[in-house]
PDB file of C-alpha atoms in Angstrom:
ATOM      1  CA  UNK A   1    -143.220  15.811 107.272  1.00  0.00           C
ATOM      2  CA  UNK A   2    -145.694  13.825 109.330  1.00  0.00           C
ATOM      3  CA  UNK A   3    -144.790  10.403 110.688  1.00  0.00           C
ATOM      4  CA  UNK A   4    -147.853   8.165 111.165  1.00  0.00           C
ATOM      5  CA  UNK A   5    -148.584   7.730 114.883  1.00  0.00           C
ATOM      6  CA  UNK A   6    -149.505   4.035 114.610  1.00  0.00           C
ATOM      7  CA  UNK A   7    -146.020   3.031 113.388  1.00  0.00           C
ATOM      8  CA  UNK A   8    -142.790   2.408 115.298  1.00  0.00           C
ATOM      9  CA  UNK A   9    -139.435   3.709 114.040  1.00  0.00           C
ATOM     10  CA  UNK A  10    -135.792   2.654 114.165  1.00  0.00           C
ATOM     11  CA  UNK A  11    -132.795   4.960 114.459  1.00  0.00           C
ATOM     12  CA  UNK A  12    -131.719   3.597 111.049  1.00  0.00           C
ATOM     13  CA  UNK A  13    -134.861   5.312 109.614  1.00  0.00           C
ATOM     14  CA  UNK A  14    -137.043   2.255 108.986  1.00  0.00           C
ATOM     15  CA  UNK A  15    -140.663   2.037 110.091  1.00  0.00           C
ATOM     16  CA  UNK A  16    -142.593  -0.974 111.366  1.00  0.00           C
ATOM     17  CA  UNK A  17    -146.338  -1.517 111.475  1.00  0.00           C
ATOM     18  CA  UNK A  18    -148.068  -3.099 114.442  1.00  0.00           C
ATOM     19  CA  UNK A  19    -148.087  -6.870 113.897  1.00  0.00           C
ATOM     20  CA  UNK A  20    -151.272  -8.365 112.477  1.00  0.00           C
ATOM     21  CA  UNK A  21    -151.353 -12.136 113.094  1.00  0.00           C
ATOM     22  CA  UNK A  22    -147.662 -11.865 113.963  1.00  0.00           C
ATOM     23  CA  UNK A  23    -146.702 -10.190 110.655  1.00  0.00           C
ATOM     24  CA  UNK A  24    -145.494  -6.585 110.408  1.00  0.00           C
ATOM     25  CA  UNK A  25    -144.763  -4.404 107.396  1.00  0.00           C
ATOM     26  CA  UNK A  26    -141.395  -2.633 107.042  1.00  0.00           C
ATOM     27  CA  UNK A  27    -140.480   0.432 105.014  1.00  0.00           C
ATOM     28  CA  UNK A  28    -138.210   3.453 105.153  1.00  0.00           C
ATOM     29  CA  UNK A  29    -139.328   6.805 106.476  1.00  0.00           C
ATOM     30  CA  UNK A  30    -140.072   9.895 104.443  1.00  0.00           C
ATOM     31  CA  UNK A  31    -137.001  11.492 106.080  1.00  0.00           C
ATOM     32  CA  UNK A  32    -134.800   8.655 104.753  1.00  0.00           C
ATOM     33  CA  UNK A  33    -136.436   8.699 101.316  1.00  0.00           C
ATOM     34  CA  UNK A  34    -135.795  12.443 101.012  1.00  0.00           C
ATOM     35  CA  UNK A  35    -132.184  12.045 102.165  1.00  0.00           C
ATOM     36  CA  UNK A  36    -131.576   9.270  99.628  1.00  0.00           C
ATOM     37  CA  UNK A  37    -132.954  11.173  96.669  1.00  0.00           C
ATOM     38  CA  UNK A  38    -134.641   9.403  93.767  1.00  0.00           C
ATOM     39  CA  UNK A  39    -134.549   5.647  94.451  1.00  0.00           C
ATOM     40  CA  UNK A  40    -133.769   3.750  91.235  1.00  0.00           C
ATOM     41  CA  UNK A  41    -133.130   0.203  92.511  1.00  0.00           C
ATOM     42  CA  UNK A  42    -134.306  -1.873  95.472  1.00  0.00           C
ATOM     43  CA  UNK A  43    -132.648  -5.120  96.569  1.00  0.00           C
ATOM     44  CA  UNK A  44    -135.006  -6.631  99.144  1.00  0.00           C
ATOM     45  CA  UNK A  45    -134.529  -9.723 101.304  1.00  0.00           C
ATOM     46  CA  UNK A  46    -135.728 -13.042  99.878  1.00  0.00           C
ATOM     47  CA  UNK A  47    -139.069 -14.462 100.979  1.00  0.00           C
ATOM     48  CA  UNK A  48    -138.331 -17.163 103.551  1.00  0.00           C
ATOM     49  CA  UNK A  49    -135.060 -15.591 104.656  1.00  0.00           C
ATOM     50  CA  UNK A  50    -134.416 -14.649 108.259  1.00  0.00           C
ATOM     51  CA  UNK A  51    -133.661 -11.042 109.154  1.00  0.00           C
ATOM     52  CA  UNK A  52    -132.043  -9.799 112.359  1.00  0.00           C
ATOM     53  CA  UNK A  53    -132.901  -6.530 114.068  1.00  0.00           C
ATOM     54  CA  UNK A  54    -130.318  -3.864 113.309  1.00  0.00           C
ATOM     55  CA  UNK A  55    -128.561  -5.868 110.585  1.00  0.00           C
ATOM     56  CA  UNK A  56    -128.457  -5.175 106.860  1.00  0.00           C
ATOM     57  CA  UNK A  57    -130.973  -7.154 104.810  1.00  0.00           C
ATOM     58  CA  UNK A  58    -130.919  -5.344 101.456  1.00  0.00           C
ATOM     59  CA  UNK A  59    -130.003  -2.145  99.630  1.00  0.00           C
ATOM     60  CA  UNK A  60    -131.638   0.901  98.173  1.00  0.00           C
ATOM     61  CA  UNK A  61    -129.798   2.633  95.347  1.00  0.00           C
ATOM     62  CA  UNK A  62    -130.571   6.212  94.477  1.00  0.00           C
ATOM     63  CA  UNK A  63    -129.243   8.809  92.106  1.00  0.00           C
ATOM     64  CA  UNK A  64    -127.135  10.061  95.062  1.00  0.00           C
ATOM     65  CA  UNK A  65    -125.848   6.889  96.731  1.00  0.00           C
ATOM     66  CA  UNK A  66    -126.362   3.286  97.785  1.00  0.00           C
ATOM     67  CA  UNK A  67    -127.746   2.716 101.259  1.00  0.00           C
ATOM     68  CA  UNK A  68    -128.082  -0.462 103.282  1.00  0.00           C
ATOM     69  CA  UNK A  69    -131.570  -1.474 104.350  1.00  0.00           C
ATOM     70  CA  UNK A  70    -131.748  -2.556 107.989  1.00  0.00           C
ATOM     71  CA  UNK A  71    -134.446  -4.670 109.550  1.00  0.00           C
ATOM     72  CA  UNK A  72    -136.022  -3.103 112.637  1.00  0.00           C
ATOM     73  CA  UNK A  73    -136.999  -6.570 113.951  1.00  0.00           C
ATOM     74  CA  UNK A  74    -135.919 -10.203 113.920  1.00  0.00           C
ATOM     75  CA  UNK A  75    -138.047 -12.681 112.012  1.00  0.00           C
ATOM     76  CA  UNK A  76    -138.837 -14.441 108.758  1.00  0.00           C
ATOM     77  CA  UNK A  77    -139.625 -12.506 105.575  1.00  0.00           C
ATOM     78  CA  UNK A  78    -143.097 -13.507 104.375  1.00  0.00           C
ATOM     79  CA  UNK A  79    -143.534 -11.134 101.423  1.00  0.00           C
ATOM     80  CA  UNK A  80    -141.670  -8.475  99.467  1.00  0.00           C
ATOM     81  CA  UNK A  81    -143.250  -5.560  97.658  1.00  0.00           C
ATOM     82  CA  UNK A  82    -142.875  -6.511  93.981  1.00  0.00           C
ATOM     83  CA  UNK A  83    -144.309  -3.112  93.041  1.00  0.00           C
ATOM     84  CA  UNK A  84    -141.220  -1.455  94.590  1.00  0.00           C
ATOM     85  CA  UNK A  85    -138.893  -3.897  92.817  1.00  0.00           C
ATOM     86  CA  UNK A  86    -140.558  -2.937  89.512  1.00  0.00           C
ATOM     87  CA  UNK A  87    -140.919   0.783  90.337  1.00  0.00           C
ATOM     88  CA  UNK A  88    -138.447   1.823  93.076  1.00  0.00           C
ATOM     89  CA  UNK A  89    -139.682   5.431  92.896  1.00  0.00           C
ATOM     90  CA  UNK A  90    -142.642   4.328  95.067  1.00  0.00           C
ATOM     91  CA  UNK A  91    -140.224   4.535  98.014  1.00  0.00           C
ATOM     92  CA  UNK A  92    -140.046   8.308  97.398  1.00  0.00           C
ATOM     93  CA  UNK A  93    -143.618   9.010  96.339  1.00  0.00           C
ATOM     94  CA  UNK A  94    -145.417   6.903  98.971  1.00  0.00           C
ATOM     95  CA  UNK A  95    -142.987   5.756 101.699  1.00  0.00           C
ATOM     96  CA  UNK A  96    -145.766   4.945 104.183  1.00  0.00           C
ATOM     97  CA  UNK A  97    -148.255   3.469 101.713  1.00  0.00           C
ATOM     98  CA  UNK A  98    -147.381   1.805  98.391  1.00  0.00           C
ATOM     99  CA  UNK A  99    -143.629   2.170  98.996  1.00  0.00           C
ATOM    100  CA  UNK A 100    -143.448  -0.399 101.811  1.00  0.00           C
ATOM    101  CA  UNK A 101    -140.576  -2.868 101.358  1.00  0.00           C
ATOM    102  CA  UNK A 102    -141.262  -6.239 102.978  1.00  0.00           C
ATOM    103  CA  UNK A 103    -143.383  -8.095 105.512  1.00  0.00           C
ATOM    104  CA  UNK A 104    -141.875 -10.096 108.326  1.00  0.00           C
ATOM    105  CA  UNK A 105    -143.224 -12.650 110.804  1.00  0.00           C
ATOM    106  CA  UNK A 106    -141.850 -11.026 113.931  1.00  0.00           C
ATOM    107  CA  UNK A 107    -139.836 -13.314 116.199  1.00  0.00           C
ATOM    108  CA  UNK A 108    -138.738 -10.554 118.541  1.00  0.00           C
ATOM    109  CA  UNK A 109    -139.413  -6.836 118.561  1.00  0.00           C
ATOM    110  CA  UNK A 110    -136.608  -4.772 120.071  1.00  0.00           C
ATOM    111  CA  UNK A 111    -137.442  -2.461 122.938  1.00  0.00           C
ATOM    112  CA  UNK A 112    -135.601   0.513 121.413  1.00  0.00           C
ATOM    113  CA  UNK A 113    -138.088   1.315 118.632  1.00  0.00           C
ATOM    114  CA  UNK A 114    -139.305   4.902 118.738  1.00  0.00           C
ATOM    115  CA  UNK A 115    -142.801   6.378 118.733  1.00  0.00           C
ATOM    116  CA  UNK A 116    -143.683   8.828 115.960  1.00  0.00           C
ATOM    117  CA  UNK A 117    -143.009  11.817 118.228  1.00  0.00           C
ATOM    118  CA  UNK A 118    -139.697  10.368 119.436  1.00  0.00           C
ATOM    119  CA  UNK A 119    -138.626   9.650 115.838  1.00  0.00           C
ATOM    120  CA  UNK A 120    -139.583  13.167 114.719  1.00  0.00           C
ATOM    121  CA  UNK A 121    -137.395  14.619 117.484  1.00  0.00           C
ATOM    122  CA  UNK A 122    -134.560  12.188 116.666  1.00  0.00           C
ATOM    123  CA  UNK A 123    -134.578  12.949 112.933  1.00  0.00           C
ATOM    124  CA  UNK A 124    -134.721  16.698 113.577  1.00  0.00           C
ATOM    125  CA  UNK A 125    -131.252  16.500 115.037  1.00  0.00           C
TER     126      UNK A 125
END
């Protein structure tokens, strides 16, 4: 499993892209997608809603379990990935590409996000 170097990672297994014009993309990592199993339903935050770093903002349901989705940053949701709502399996097949979950106008980025190498070490145990 290779975690893209340009992303930042939370200990709740979400990834965050570098902000472009103040907006970052959020998804779950390949590690999390594999642990969940086949994702069959995605409840994402509403566009215009405010998310808080480290707090639940949605759910992913798989054939194994239901898991809360946590935002790695604070901000306002600007877009959700309708493709994932319509085909939740994208979270498993392309977690770092087409399986992204939502975009957020970042108000504050926490200082505890991990680099790719730090996340790889963290998720290895």
